[in-house]
Short mmCIF file of C-alpha atoms and ligand atoms in Angstrom, two decimals:
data_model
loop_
_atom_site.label_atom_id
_atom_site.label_comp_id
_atom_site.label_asym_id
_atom_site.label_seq_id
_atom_site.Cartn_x
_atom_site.Cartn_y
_atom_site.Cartn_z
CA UNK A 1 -11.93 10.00 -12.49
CA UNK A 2 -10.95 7.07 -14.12
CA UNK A 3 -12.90 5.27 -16.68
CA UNK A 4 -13.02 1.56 -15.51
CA UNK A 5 -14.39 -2.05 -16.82
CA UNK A 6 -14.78 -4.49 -14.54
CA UNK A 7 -12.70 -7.49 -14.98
CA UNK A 8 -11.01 -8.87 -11.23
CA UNK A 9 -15.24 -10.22 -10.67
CA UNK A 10 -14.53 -13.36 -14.12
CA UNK A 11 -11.45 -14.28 -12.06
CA UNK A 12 -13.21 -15.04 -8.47
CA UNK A 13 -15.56 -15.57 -6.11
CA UNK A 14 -17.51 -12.92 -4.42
CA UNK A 15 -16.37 -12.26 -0.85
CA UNK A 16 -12.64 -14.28 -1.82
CA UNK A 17 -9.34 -12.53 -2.61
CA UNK A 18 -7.90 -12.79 -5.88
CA UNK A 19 -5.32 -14.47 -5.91
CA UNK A 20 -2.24 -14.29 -8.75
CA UNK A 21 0.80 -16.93 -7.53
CA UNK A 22 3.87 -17.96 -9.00
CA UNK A 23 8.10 -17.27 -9.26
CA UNK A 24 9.35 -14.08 -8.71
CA UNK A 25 11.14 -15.01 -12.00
CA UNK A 26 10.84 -17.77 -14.78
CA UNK A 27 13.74 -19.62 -14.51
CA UNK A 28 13.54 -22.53 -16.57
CA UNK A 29 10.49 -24.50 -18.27
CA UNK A 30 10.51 -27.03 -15.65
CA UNK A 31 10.47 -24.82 -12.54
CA UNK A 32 7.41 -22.89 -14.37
CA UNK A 33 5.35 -25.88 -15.21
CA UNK A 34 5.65 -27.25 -11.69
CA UNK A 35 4.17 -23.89 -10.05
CA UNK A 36 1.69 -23.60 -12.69
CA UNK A 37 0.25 -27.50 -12.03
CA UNK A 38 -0.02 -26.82 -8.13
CA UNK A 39 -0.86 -23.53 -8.59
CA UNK A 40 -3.90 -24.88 -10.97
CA UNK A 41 -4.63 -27.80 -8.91
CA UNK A 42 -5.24 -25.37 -5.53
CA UNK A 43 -7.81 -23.44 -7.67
CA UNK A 44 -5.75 -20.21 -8.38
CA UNK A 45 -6.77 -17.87 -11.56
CA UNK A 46 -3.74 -16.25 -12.27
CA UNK A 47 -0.32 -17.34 -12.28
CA UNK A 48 2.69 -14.67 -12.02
CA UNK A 49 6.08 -14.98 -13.67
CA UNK A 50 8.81 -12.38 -14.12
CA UNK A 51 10.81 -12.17 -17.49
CA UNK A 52 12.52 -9.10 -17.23
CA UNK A 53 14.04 -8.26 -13.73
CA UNK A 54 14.95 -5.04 -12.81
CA UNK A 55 17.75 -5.67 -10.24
CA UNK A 56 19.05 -3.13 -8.54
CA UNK A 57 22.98 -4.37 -8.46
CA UNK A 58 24.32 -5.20 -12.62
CA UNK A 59 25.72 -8.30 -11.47
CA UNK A 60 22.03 -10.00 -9.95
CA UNK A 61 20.14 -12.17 -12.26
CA UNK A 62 18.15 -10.14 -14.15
CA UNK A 63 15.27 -12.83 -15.76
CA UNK A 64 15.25 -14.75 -18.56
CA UNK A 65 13.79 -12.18 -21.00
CA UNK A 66 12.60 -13.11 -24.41
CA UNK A 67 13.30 -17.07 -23.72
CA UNK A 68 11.05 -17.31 -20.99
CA UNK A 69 8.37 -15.65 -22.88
CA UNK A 70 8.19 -18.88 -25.01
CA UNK A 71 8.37 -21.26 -22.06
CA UNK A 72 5.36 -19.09 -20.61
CA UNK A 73 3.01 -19.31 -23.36
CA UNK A 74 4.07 -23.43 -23.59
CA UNK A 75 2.81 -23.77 -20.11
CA UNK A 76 -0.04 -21.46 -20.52
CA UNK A 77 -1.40 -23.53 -23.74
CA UNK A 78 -0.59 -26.54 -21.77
CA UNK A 79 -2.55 -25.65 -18.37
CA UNK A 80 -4.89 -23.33 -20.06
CA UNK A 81 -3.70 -20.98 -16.78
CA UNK A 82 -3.86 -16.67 -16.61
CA UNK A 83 -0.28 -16.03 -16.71
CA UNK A 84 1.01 -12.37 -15.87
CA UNK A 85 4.39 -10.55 -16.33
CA UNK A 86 5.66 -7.28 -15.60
CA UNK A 87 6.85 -5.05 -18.77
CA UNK A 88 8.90 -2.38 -18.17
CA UNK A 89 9.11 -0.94 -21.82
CA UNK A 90 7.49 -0.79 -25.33
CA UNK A 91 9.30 -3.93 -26.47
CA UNK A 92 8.91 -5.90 -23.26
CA UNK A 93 4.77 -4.80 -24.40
CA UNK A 94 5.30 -5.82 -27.57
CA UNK A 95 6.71 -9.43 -26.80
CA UNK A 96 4.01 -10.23 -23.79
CA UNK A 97 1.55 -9.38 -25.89
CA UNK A 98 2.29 -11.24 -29.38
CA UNK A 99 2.97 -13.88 -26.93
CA UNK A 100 -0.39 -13.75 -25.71
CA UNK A 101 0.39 -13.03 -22.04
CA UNK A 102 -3.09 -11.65 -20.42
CA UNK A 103 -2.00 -9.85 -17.98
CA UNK A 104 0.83 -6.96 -17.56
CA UNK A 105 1.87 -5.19 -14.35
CA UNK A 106 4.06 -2.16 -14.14
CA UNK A 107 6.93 -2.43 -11.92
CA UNK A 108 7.62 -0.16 -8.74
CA UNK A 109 10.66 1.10 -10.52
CA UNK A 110 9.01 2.03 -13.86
CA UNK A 111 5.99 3.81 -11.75
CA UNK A 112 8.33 6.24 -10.72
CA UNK A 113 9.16 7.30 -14.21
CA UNK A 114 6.34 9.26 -16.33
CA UNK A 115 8.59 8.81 -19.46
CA UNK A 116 8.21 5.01 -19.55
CA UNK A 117 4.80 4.96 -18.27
CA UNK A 118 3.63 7.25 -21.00
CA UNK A 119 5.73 4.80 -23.83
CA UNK A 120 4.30 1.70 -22.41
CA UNK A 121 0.78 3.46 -22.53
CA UNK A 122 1.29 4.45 -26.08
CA UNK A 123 2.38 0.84 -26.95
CA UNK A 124 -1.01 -0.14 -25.31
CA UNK A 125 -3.20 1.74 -27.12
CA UNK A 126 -6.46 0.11 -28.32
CA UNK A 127 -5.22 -3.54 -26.42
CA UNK A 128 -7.02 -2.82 -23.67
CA UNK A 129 -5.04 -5.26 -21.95
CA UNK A 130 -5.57 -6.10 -18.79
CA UNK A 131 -2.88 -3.77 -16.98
CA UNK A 132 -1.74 -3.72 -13.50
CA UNK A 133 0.12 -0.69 -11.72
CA UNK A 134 2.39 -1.44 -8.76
CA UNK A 135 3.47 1.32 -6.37
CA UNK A 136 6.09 3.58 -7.02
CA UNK A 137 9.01 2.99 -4.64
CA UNK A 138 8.95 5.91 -2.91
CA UNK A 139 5.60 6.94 -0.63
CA UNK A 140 4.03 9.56 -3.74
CA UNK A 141 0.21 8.39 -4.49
CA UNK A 142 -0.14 11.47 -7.62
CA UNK A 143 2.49 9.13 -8.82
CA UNK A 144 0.82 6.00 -8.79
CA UNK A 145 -2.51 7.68 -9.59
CA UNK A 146 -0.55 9.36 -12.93
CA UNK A 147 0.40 6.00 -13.69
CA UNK A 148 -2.76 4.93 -14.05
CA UNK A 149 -4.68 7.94 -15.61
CA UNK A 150 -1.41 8.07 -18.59
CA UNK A 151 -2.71 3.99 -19.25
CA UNK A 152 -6.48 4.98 -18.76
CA UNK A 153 -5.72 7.61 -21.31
CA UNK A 154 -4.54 5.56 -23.62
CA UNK A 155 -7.82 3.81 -23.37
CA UNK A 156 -6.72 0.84 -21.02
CA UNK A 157 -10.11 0.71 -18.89
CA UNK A 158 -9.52 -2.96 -17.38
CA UNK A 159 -6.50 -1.85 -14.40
CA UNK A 160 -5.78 -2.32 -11.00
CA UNK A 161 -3.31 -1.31 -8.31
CA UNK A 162 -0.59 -3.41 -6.51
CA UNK A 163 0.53 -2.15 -3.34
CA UNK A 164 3.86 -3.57 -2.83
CA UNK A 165 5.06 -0.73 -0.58
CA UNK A 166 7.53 1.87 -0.58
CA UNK A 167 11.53 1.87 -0.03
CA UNK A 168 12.71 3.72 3.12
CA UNK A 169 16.62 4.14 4.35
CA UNK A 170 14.94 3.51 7.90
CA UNK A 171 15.63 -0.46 9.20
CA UNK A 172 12.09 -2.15 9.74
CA UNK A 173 10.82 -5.33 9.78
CA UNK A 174 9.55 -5.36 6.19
CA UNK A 175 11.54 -4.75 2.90
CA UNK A 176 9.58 -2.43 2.08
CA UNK A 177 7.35 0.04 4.31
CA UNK A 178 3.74 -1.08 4.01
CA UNK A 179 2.19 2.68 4.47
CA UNK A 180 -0.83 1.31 4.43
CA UNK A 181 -2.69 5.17 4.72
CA UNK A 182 -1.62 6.06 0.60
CA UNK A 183 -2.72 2.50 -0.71
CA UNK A 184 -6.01 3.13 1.47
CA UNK A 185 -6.02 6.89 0.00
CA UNK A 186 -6.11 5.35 -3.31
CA UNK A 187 -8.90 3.36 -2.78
CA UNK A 188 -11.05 6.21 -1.30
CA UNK A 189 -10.12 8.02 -4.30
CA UNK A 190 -10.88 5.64 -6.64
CA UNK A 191 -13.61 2.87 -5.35
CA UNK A 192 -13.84 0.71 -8.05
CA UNK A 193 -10.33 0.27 -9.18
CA UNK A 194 -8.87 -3.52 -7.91
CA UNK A 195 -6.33 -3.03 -5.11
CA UNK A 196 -4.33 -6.10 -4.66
CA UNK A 197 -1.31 -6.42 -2.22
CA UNK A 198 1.82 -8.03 -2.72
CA UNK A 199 3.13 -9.02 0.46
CA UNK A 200 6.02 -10.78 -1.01
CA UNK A 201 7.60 -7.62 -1.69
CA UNK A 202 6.17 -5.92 1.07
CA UNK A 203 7.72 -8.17 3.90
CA UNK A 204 11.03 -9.81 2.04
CA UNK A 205 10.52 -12.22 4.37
CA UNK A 206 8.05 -15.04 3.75
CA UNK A 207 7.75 -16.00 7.72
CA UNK A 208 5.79 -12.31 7.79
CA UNK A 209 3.65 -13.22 4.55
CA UNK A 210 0.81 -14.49 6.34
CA UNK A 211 0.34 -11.36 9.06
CA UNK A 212 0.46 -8.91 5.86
CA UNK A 213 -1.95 -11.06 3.94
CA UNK A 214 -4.61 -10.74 6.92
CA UNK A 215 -4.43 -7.04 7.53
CA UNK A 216 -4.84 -6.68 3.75
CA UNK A 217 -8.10 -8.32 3.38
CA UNK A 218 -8.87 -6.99 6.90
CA UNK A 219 -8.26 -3.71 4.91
CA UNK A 220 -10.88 -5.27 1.94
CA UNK A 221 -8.37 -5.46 -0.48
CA UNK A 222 -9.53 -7.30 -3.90
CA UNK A 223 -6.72 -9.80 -4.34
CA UNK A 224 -2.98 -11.02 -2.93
CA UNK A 225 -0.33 -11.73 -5.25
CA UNK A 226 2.30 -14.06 -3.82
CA UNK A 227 5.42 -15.11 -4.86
CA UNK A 228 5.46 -19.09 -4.84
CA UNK A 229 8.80 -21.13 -5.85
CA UNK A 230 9.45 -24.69 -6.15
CA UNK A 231 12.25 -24.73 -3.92
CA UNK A 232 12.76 -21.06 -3.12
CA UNK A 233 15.68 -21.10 -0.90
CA UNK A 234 17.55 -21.99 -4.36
CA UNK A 235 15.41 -18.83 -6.48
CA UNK A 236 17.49 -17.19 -8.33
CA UNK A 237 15.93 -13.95 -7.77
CA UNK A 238 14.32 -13.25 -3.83
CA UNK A 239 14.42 -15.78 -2.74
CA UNK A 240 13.77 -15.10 0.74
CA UNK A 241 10.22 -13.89 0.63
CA UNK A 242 9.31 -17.07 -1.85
CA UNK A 243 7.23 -20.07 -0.62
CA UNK A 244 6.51 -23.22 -2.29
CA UNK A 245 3.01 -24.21 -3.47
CA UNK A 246 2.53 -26.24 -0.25
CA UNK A 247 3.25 -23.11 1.91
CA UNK A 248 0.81 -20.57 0.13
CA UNK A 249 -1.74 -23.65 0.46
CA UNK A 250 -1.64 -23.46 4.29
CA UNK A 251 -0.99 -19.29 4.15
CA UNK A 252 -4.20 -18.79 1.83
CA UNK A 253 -5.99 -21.79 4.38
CA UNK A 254 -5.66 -19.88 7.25
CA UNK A 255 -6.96 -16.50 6.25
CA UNK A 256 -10.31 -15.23 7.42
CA UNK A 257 -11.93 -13.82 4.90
CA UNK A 258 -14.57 -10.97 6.42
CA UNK A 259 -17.60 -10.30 4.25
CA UNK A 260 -17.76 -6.52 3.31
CA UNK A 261 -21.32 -6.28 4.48
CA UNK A 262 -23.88 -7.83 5.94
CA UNK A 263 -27.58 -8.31 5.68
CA UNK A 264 -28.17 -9.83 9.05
CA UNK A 265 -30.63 -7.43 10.58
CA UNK A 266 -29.13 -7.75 14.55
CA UNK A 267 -25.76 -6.80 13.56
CA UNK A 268 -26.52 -3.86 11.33
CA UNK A 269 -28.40 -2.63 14.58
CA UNK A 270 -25.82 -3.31 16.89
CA UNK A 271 -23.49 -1.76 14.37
CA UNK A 272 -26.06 1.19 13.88
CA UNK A 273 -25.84 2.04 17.66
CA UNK A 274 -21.73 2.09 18.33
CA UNK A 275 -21.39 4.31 15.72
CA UNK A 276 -24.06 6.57 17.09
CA UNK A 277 -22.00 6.26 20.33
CA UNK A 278 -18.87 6.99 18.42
CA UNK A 279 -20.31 9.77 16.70
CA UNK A 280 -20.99 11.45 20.13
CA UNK A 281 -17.52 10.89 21.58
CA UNK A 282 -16.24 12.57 18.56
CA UNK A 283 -18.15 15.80 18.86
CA UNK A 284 -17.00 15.87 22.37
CA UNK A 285 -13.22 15.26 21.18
CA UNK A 286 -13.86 18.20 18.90
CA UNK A 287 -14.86 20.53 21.74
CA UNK A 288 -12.50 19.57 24.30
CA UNK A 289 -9.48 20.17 21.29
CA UNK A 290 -11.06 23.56 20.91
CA UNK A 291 -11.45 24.24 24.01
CA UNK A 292 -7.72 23.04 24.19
CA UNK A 293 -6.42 25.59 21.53
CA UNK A 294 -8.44 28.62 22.61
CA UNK A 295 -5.78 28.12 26.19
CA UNK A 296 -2.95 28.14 23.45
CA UNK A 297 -4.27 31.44 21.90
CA UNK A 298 -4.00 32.84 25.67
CA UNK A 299 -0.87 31.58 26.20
CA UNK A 300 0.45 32.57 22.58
CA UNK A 301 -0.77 36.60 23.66
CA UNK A 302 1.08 35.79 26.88
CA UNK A 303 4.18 34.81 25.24
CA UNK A 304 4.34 37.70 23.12
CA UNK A 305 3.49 40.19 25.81
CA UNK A 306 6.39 38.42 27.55
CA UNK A 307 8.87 38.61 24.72
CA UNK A 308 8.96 34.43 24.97
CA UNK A 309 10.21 32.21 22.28
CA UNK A 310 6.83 29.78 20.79
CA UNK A 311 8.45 26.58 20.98
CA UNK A 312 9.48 25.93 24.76
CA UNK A 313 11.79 22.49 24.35
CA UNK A 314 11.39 21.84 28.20
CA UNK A 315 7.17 21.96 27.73
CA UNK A 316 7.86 19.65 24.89
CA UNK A 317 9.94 17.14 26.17
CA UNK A 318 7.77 17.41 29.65
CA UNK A 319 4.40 16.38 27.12
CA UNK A 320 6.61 13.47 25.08
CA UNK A 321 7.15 12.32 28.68
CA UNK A 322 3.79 12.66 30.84
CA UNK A 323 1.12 11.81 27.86
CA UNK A 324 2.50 8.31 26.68
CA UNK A 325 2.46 7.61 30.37
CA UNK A 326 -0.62 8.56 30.52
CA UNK A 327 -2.00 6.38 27.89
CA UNK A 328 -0.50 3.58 29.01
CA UNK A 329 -2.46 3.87 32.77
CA UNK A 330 -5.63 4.14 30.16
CA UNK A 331 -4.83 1.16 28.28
CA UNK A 332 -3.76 3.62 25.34
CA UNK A 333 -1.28 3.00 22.84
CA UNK A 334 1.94 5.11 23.77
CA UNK A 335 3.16 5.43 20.55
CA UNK A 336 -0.27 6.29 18.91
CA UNK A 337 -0.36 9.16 21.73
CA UNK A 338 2.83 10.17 20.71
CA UNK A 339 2.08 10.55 17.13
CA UNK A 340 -1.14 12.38 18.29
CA UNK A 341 1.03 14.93 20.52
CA UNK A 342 3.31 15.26 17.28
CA UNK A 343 -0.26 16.94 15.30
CA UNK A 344 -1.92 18.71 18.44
CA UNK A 345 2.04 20.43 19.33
CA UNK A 346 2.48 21.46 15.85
CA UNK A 347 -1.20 22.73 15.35
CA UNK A 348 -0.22 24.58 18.55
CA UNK A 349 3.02 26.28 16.79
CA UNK A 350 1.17 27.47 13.95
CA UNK A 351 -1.69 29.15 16.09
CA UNK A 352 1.48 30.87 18.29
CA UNK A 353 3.12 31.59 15.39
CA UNK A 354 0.86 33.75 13.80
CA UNK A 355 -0.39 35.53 16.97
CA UNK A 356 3.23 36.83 17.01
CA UNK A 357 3.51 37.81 14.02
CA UNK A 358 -0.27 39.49 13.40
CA UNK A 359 0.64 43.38 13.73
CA UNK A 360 -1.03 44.93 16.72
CA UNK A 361 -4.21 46.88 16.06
CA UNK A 362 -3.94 50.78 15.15
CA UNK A 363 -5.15 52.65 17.85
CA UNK A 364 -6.85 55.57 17.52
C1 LIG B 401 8.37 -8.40 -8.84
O1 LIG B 401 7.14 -8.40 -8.78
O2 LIG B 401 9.06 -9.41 -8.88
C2 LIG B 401 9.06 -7.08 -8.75
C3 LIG B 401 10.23 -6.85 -9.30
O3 LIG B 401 8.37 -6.23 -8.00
P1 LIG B 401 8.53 -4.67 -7.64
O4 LIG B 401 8.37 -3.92 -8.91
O5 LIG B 401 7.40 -4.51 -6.69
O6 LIG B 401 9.86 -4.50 -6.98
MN1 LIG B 402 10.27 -10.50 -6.83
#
């Protein structure tokens, strides 16, 4: 378990995200000041800036490094603004810090790498600065959860998790795959720790920012962090999924924010009785699948009385065809039914499988 101090409830409202904005980079002292004056004037806590950029082509802009460190804490005495920056080593650590920045996140890249995580935990020892952990790039939550045990460890007790989501070869509509099951895994695991999406680098695409931002506080994240640009079409570093201050004014304007619970005494009935309905529906789901895999047993004994092969391809494909259909005439999703199929077919396998290969009984 980790050992956590609450710290995301001095930077906002009950029942309202969190919200960290500014430039996917620092680019120059006028470009920061102008984020950080409309970022201040709409009421945000926490302003973001990256110094050090880890591009993944040499020749990309790679942040301003130790420069923009200086310009940040000008703009931070000046607007008396949270800034945050992402470190990606002891000395980027060292810098933030004696610079005064207040908040540190750990890139997606560096997640993936125990080595650095473990330095930039040792450089952190008795800070306990305030230390965000963003995904690893690829879908492993031990990862992300080692990430922030190594920091907790090193007695960091004020983190938080940003789920920026996770690189896949596969085209999609987002930059990176949302996989929204390990950053909801995480929370299960670990209630109390701050979960904050970053649709920025979720969608690459800032017409999609919006959509992502919903689901995630339909999901009860904690907080949004959101890249905002003066003119981002011009950002030197993604500059696609950027908006400007006016943009994130109308994206955070439109978002229904759900309360986590209520007290009003009609709904918590209401509520009460669905899920007793539910709760019936799902013991009888339960029987009918057993009921479902006791036939399989038969037909597994029948298949190896019969010398038959487990997996039949024409059964298969005859399934993949007839029970998306299905759910479609039931008002069904076809691919969820799919996906479903994929389980119950496979669960089916295994059961086959080892009916041929148990060893008959001894007679005697
Ligand atoms: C960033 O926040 O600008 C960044 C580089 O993010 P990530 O580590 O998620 O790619
Ligand atoms: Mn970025």
């Amino acid at each position: 378990m980790l050992a956590l101090t609450d710290w995301i409830s001095g930077f906002k409202k009950a029942n309202q995200p969190l919200v960290i904005a500014g430039p996917c980079s620092a680019e120059n002292p006028e470009q920061l000041l102008t984020v950080a004056t409309a970022v201040k004037a709409m009421g945000i806590s926490i302003m973001r800036a990256g110094v050090w950029k880890p591009r993944t082509r040499p020749d990309a802009f790679d942040g301003m490094g130790k420069e923009a460190i200086g310009w940040i804490k000008t703009v931070k005495q000046e607007t008396g603004l949270v800034f945050a920056t992402e470190v990606a080593n002891p000395y980027h650590v060292a810098l933030a810090c004696e610079a005064g920045i207040d908040i540190l996140w750990i890139g997606a890249r560096t997640t993936v790498n125990p080595f650095l995580v473990q330095e930039i935990a040792d450089a952190l020892r008795g800070t306990d600065k305030i230390t965000l952990v963003k995904n690893p790039i690829n879908p492993d939550l031990s990862l992300w959860i080692g990430a922030l045990e190594r920091l907790n460890r090193s007695g960091i007790s004020r983190l938080g998790a940003i789920h920026r989501g996770f690189s896949s070869f596969q085209k999609s509509r987002f930059r990176n795959q949302p996989l929204w099951q390990i950053a909801l895994e995480l929370k299960t695991q670990h209630p109390h720790l701050p979960l904050i999406a970053d649709p920025s680098h979720i969608t690459g695409n800032r017409e999609l920012i919006a959509e992502v931002s919903q689901k995630a506080l339909d999901l009860d994240y904690d907080g949004l962090m959101i890249e905002t640009h003066p003119d981002p079409d011009r950002a030197l570093s993604d500059a696609q999924q950027q908006v400007t201050p006016g943009t994130l004014a109308e994206i955070l304007g439109g978002l229904r924010v759900s309360e986590r619970a209520s007290s009003n005494a009609m709904f918590i009935n209401q509520l009460e009785a669905l899920r007793e309905k539910i709760d019936h529906m799902d013991q009888e789901l339960i029987e009918v699948l057993s009921t479902r895999m006791k036939l399989t047993e038969q037909i597994g004994d029948y298949k190896k009385e019969n010398h038959v092969t487990v997996f039949q391809l024409e059964r298969w494909n005859e399934i993949m065809r007839t029970r998306p259909e299905w759910a479609r005439l039931a008002e069904l999703s076809p691919e969820f039914i799919r996906e479903l199929y994929k389980i119950i077919h496979d669960e089916s396998i295994r059961i086959q499988t080892e009916i041929m290969n148990k060893t008959s009984e001894p007679e005697n």
